[in-house]
GROMACS .gro file of C-alpha atoms in nm:
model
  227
    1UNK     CA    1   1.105  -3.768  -0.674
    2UNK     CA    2   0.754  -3.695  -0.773
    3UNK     CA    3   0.629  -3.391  -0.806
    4UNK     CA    4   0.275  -3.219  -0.786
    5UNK     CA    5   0.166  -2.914  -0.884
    6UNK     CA    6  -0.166  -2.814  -0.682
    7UNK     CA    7  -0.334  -2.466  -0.691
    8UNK     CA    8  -0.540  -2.413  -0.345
    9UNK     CA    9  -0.760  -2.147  -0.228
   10UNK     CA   10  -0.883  -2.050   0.143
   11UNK     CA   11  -1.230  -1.929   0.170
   12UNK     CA   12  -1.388  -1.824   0.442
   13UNK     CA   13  -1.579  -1.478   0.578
   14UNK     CA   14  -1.373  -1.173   0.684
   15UNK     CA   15  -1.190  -1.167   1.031
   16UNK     CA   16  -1.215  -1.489   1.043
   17UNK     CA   17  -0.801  -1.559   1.053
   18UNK     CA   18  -0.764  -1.716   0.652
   19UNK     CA   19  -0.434  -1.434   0.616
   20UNK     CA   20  -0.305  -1.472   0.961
   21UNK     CA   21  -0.319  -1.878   0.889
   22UNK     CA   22  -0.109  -1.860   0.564
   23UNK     CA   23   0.178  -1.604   0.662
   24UNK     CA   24   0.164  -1.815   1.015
   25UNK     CA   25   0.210  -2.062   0.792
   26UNK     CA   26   0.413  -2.006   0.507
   27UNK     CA   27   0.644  -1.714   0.694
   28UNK     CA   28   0.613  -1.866   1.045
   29UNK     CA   29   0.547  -1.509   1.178
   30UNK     CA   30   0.212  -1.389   1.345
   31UNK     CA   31   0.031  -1.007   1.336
   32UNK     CA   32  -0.259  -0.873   1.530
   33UNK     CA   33  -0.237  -0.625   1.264
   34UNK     CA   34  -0.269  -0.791   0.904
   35UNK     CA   35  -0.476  -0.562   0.716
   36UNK     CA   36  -0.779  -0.737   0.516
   37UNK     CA   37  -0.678  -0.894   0.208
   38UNK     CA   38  -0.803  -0.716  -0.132
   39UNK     CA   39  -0.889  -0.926  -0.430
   40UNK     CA   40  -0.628  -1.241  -0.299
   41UNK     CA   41  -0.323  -1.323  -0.202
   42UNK     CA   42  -0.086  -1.543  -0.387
   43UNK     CA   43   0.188  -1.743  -0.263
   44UNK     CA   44   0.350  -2.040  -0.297
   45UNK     CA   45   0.537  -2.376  -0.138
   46UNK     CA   46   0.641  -2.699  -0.150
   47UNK     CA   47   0.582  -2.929   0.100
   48UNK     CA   48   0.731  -3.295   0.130
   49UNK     CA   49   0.506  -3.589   0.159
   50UNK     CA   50   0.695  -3.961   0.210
   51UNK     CA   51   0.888  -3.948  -0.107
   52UNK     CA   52   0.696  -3.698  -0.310
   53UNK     CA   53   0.670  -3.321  -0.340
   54UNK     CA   54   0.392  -3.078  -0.370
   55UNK     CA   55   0.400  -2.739  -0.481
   56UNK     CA   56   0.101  -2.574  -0.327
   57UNK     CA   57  -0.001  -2.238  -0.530
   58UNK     CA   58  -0.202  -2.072  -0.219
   59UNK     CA   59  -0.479  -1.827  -0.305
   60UNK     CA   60  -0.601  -1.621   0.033
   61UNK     CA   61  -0.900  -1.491  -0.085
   62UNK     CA   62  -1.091  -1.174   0.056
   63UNK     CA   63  -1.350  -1.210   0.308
   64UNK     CA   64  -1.534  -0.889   0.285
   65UNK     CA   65  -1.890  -0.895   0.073
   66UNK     CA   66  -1.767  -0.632  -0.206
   67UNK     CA   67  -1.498  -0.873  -0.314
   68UNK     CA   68  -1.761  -1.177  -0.314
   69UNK     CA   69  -1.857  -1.181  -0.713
   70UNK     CA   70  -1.470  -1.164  -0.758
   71UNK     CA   71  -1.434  -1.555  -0.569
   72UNK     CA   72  -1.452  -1.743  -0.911
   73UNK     CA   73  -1.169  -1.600  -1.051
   74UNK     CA   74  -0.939  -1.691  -0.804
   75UNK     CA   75  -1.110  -2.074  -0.728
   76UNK     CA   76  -1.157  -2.156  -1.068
   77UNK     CA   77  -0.918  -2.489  -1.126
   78UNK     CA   78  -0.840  -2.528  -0.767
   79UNK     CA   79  -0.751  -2.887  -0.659
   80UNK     CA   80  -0.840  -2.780  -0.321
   81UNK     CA   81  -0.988  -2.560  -0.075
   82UNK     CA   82  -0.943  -2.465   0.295
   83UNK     CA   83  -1.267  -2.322   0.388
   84UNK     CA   84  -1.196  -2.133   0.742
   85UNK     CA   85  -1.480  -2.041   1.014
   86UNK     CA   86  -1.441  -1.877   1.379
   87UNK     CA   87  -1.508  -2.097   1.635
   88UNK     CA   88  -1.642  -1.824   1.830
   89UNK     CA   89  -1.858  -1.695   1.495
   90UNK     CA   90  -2.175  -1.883   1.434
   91UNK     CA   91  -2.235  -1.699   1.137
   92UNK     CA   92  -1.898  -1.734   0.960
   93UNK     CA   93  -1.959  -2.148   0.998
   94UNK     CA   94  -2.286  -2.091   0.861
   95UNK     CA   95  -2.174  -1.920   0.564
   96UNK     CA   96  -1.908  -2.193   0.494
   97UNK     CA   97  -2.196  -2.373   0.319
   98UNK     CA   98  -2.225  -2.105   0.082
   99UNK     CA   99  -1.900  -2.135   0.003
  100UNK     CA  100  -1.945  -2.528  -0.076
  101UNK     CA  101  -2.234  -2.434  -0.289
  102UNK     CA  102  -2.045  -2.240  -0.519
  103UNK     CA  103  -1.774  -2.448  -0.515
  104UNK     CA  104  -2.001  -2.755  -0.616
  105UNK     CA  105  -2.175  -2.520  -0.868
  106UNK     CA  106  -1.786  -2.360  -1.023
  107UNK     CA  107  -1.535  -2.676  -1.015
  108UNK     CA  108  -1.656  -2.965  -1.244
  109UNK     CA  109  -1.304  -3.164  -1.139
  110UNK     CA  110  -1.289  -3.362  -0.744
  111UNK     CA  111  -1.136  -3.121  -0.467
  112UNK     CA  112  -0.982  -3.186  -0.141
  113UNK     CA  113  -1.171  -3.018   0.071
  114UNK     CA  114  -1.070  -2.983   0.469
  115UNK     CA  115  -1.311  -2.748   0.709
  116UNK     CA  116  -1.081  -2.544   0.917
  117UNK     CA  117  -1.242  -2.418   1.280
  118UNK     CA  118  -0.975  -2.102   1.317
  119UNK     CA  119  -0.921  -1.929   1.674
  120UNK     CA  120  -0.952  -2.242   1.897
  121UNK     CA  121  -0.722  -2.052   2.175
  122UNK     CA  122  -1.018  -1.850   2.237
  123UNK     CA  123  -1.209  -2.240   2.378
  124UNK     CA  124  -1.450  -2.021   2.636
  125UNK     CA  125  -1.583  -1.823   2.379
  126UNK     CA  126  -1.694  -2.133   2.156
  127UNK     CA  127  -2.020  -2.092   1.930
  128UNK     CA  128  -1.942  -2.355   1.727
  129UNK     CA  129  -1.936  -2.742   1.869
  130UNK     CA  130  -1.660  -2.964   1.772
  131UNK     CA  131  -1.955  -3.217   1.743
  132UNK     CA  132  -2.108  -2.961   1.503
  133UNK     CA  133  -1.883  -2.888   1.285
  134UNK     CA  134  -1.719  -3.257   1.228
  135UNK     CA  135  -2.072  -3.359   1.123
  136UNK     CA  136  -2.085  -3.107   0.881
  137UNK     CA  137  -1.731  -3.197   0.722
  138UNK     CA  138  -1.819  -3.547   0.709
  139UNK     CA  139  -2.119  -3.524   0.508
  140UNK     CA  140  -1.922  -3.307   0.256
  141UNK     CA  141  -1.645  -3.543   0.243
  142UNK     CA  142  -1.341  -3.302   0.440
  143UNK     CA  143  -1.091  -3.339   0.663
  144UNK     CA  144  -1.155  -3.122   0.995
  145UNK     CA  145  -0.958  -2.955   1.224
  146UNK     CA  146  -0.889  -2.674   1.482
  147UNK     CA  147  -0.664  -2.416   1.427
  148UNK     CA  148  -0.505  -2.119   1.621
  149UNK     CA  149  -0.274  -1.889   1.429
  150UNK     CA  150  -0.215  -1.714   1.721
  151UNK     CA  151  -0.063  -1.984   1.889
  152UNK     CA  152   0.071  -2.151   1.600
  153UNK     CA  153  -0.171  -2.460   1.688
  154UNK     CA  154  -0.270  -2.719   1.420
  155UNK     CA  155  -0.187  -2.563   1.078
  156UNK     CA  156   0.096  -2.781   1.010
  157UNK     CA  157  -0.139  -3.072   1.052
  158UNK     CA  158  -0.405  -2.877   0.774
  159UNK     CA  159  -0.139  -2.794   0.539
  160UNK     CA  160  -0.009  -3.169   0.538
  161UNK     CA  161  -0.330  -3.392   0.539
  162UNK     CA  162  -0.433  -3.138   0.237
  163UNK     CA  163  -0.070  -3.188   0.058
  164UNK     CA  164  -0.143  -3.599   0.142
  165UNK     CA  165  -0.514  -3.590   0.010
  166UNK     CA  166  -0.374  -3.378  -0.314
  167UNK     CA  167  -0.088  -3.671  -0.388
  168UNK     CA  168  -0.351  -3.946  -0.369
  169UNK     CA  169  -0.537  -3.722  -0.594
  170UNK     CA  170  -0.320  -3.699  -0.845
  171UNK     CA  171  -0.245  -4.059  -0.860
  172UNK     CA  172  -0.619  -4.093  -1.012
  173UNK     CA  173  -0.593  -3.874  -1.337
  174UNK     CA  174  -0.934  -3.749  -1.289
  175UNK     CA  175  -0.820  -3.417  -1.249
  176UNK     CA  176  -0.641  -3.224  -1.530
  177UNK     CA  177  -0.567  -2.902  -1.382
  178UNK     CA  178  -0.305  -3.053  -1.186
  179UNK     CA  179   0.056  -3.140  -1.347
  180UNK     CA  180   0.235  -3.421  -1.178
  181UNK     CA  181   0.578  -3.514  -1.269
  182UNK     CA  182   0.879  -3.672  -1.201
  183UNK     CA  183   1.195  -3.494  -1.085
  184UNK     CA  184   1.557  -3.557  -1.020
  185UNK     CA  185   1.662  -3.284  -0.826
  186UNK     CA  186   1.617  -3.139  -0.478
  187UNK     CA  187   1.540  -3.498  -0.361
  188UNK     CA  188   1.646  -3.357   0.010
  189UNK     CA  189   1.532  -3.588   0.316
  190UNK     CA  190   1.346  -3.367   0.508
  191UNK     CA  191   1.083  -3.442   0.805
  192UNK     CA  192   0.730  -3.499   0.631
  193UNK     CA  193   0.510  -3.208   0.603
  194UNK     CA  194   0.844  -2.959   0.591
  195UNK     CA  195   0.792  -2.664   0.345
  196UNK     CA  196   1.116  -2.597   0.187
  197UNK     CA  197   1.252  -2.330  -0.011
  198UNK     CA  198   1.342  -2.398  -0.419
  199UNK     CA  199   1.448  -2.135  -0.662
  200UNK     CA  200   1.163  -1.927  -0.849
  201UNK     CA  201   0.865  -2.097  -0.643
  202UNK     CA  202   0.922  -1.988  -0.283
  203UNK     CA  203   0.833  -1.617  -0.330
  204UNK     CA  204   0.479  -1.477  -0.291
  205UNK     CA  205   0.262  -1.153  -0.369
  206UNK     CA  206  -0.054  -0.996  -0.339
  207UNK     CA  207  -0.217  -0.992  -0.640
  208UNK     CA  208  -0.503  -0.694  -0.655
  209UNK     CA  209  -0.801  -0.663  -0.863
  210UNK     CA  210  -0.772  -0.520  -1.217
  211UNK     CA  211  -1.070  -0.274  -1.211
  212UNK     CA  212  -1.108   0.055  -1.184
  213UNK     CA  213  -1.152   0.165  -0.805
  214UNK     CA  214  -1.020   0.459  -0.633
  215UNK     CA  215  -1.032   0.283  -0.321
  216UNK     CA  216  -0.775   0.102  -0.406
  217UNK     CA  217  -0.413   0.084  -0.535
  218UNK     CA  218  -0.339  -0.104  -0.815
  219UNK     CA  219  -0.069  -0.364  -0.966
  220UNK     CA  220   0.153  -0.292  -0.678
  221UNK     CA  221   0.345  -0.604  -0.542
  222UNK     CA  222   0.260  -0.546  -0.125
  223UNK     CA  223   0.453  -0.829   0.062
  224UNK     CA  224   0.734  -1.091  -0.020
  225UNK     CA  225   0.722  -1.365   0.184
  226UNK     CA  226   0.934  -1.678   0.182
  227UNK     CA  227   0.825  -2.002   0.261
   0.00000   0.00000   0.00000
């Protein structure tokens, strides 16, 4: 079985859903009351493509402004990025092209990029056409789709094309940060797209900025989550 390695970070403005996507996700659980993420998140999964693997280390970045000059420490050497919007929030699609701008500007090596519209169970409060917004990830070469974490709508299909994108990726050696290999074990046959649990890599933490704030707590591991 070949495997790939793949680090992968969601951008995106605060409220906008980028936690309640990943731990709907990656712990197939959903909270009205996920508290906003400080610094990033870190966890990690595999998921199986045809007859390959890739191990996704997932970076859910914070969305407020005081956390914004801290962004290049957690994208630097991503292979890919989920950049998340509101469908109801004008502004947080607007400010996705910041986010692509800095992106552009930060990661020499080719990303998979895929435009995620988030909250698409709230339809009658659109701001954002789907019109809109697939023009826009077309002319920056990503995948689009809708999302809702509430309703557990679409982020299988997100998590998968990206996983796909990533394996095709690899299979060009233009990027180094990513380690591709072949293994012999855990060759399970499991539906495509299927996260699956595998000792040492399943676990995840929130990681929280090393500077001095009182605002904050520090070094403490907040949330285990399987995947």
């Amino acid at each position: 079985m070949k495997v790939v390695e793949a680090k992968i970070v969601v951008l995106g403005s605060q409220g906008v859903g980028k936690t309640s996507l990943v731990v709907r996700y990656i712990g197939k659980m959903f909270s009205k009351h996920i508290s906003p993420t400080i610094g990033a998140s870190f966890f990690t999964c595999n998921i199986n493509v045809d007859d390959s693997r890739v191990k996704l280390q997932v970076w859910d970045t914070a969305g407020q402004e005081r956390f914004r000059s801290m962004a290049p420490m957690y994208y630097r050497n991503a292979n890919a990025a989920l950049l998340v919007y509101d469908i109801t929030s004008t502004s947080s699609f607007a400010a996705i092209k910041g986010w692509v701008k800095e992106l552009q500007s930060n990661v020499p090596e080719p990303m998979v990029l895929a435009l995620v519209g988030n909250k698409c169970d709230l339809e009658s409060c659109r701001a954002v056409s789907h019109n809109e917004a697939t023009q826009y990830a077309t002319s920056i070469g990503a995948a689009y789709c809708e999302t809702s974490a509430l309703h557990d709508q679409g982020i299988d299909q997100v998590f998968l094309s990206t996983a796909t994108s990533l394996l095709k990726l690899s299979s060009t050696n233009l990027v180094s940060s990513m380690r591709s290999y072949d293994s012999v074990d855990g060759d399970e046959r499991l539906p495509i797209g299927t996260p699956t649990e595998e000792t040492a890599t399943h676990t995840g933490k929130v990681e929280l900025p090393a500077w001095q704030d009182d605002r904050v707590a520090h070094g403490e591991t907040q949330r285990n989550m399987c995947c």
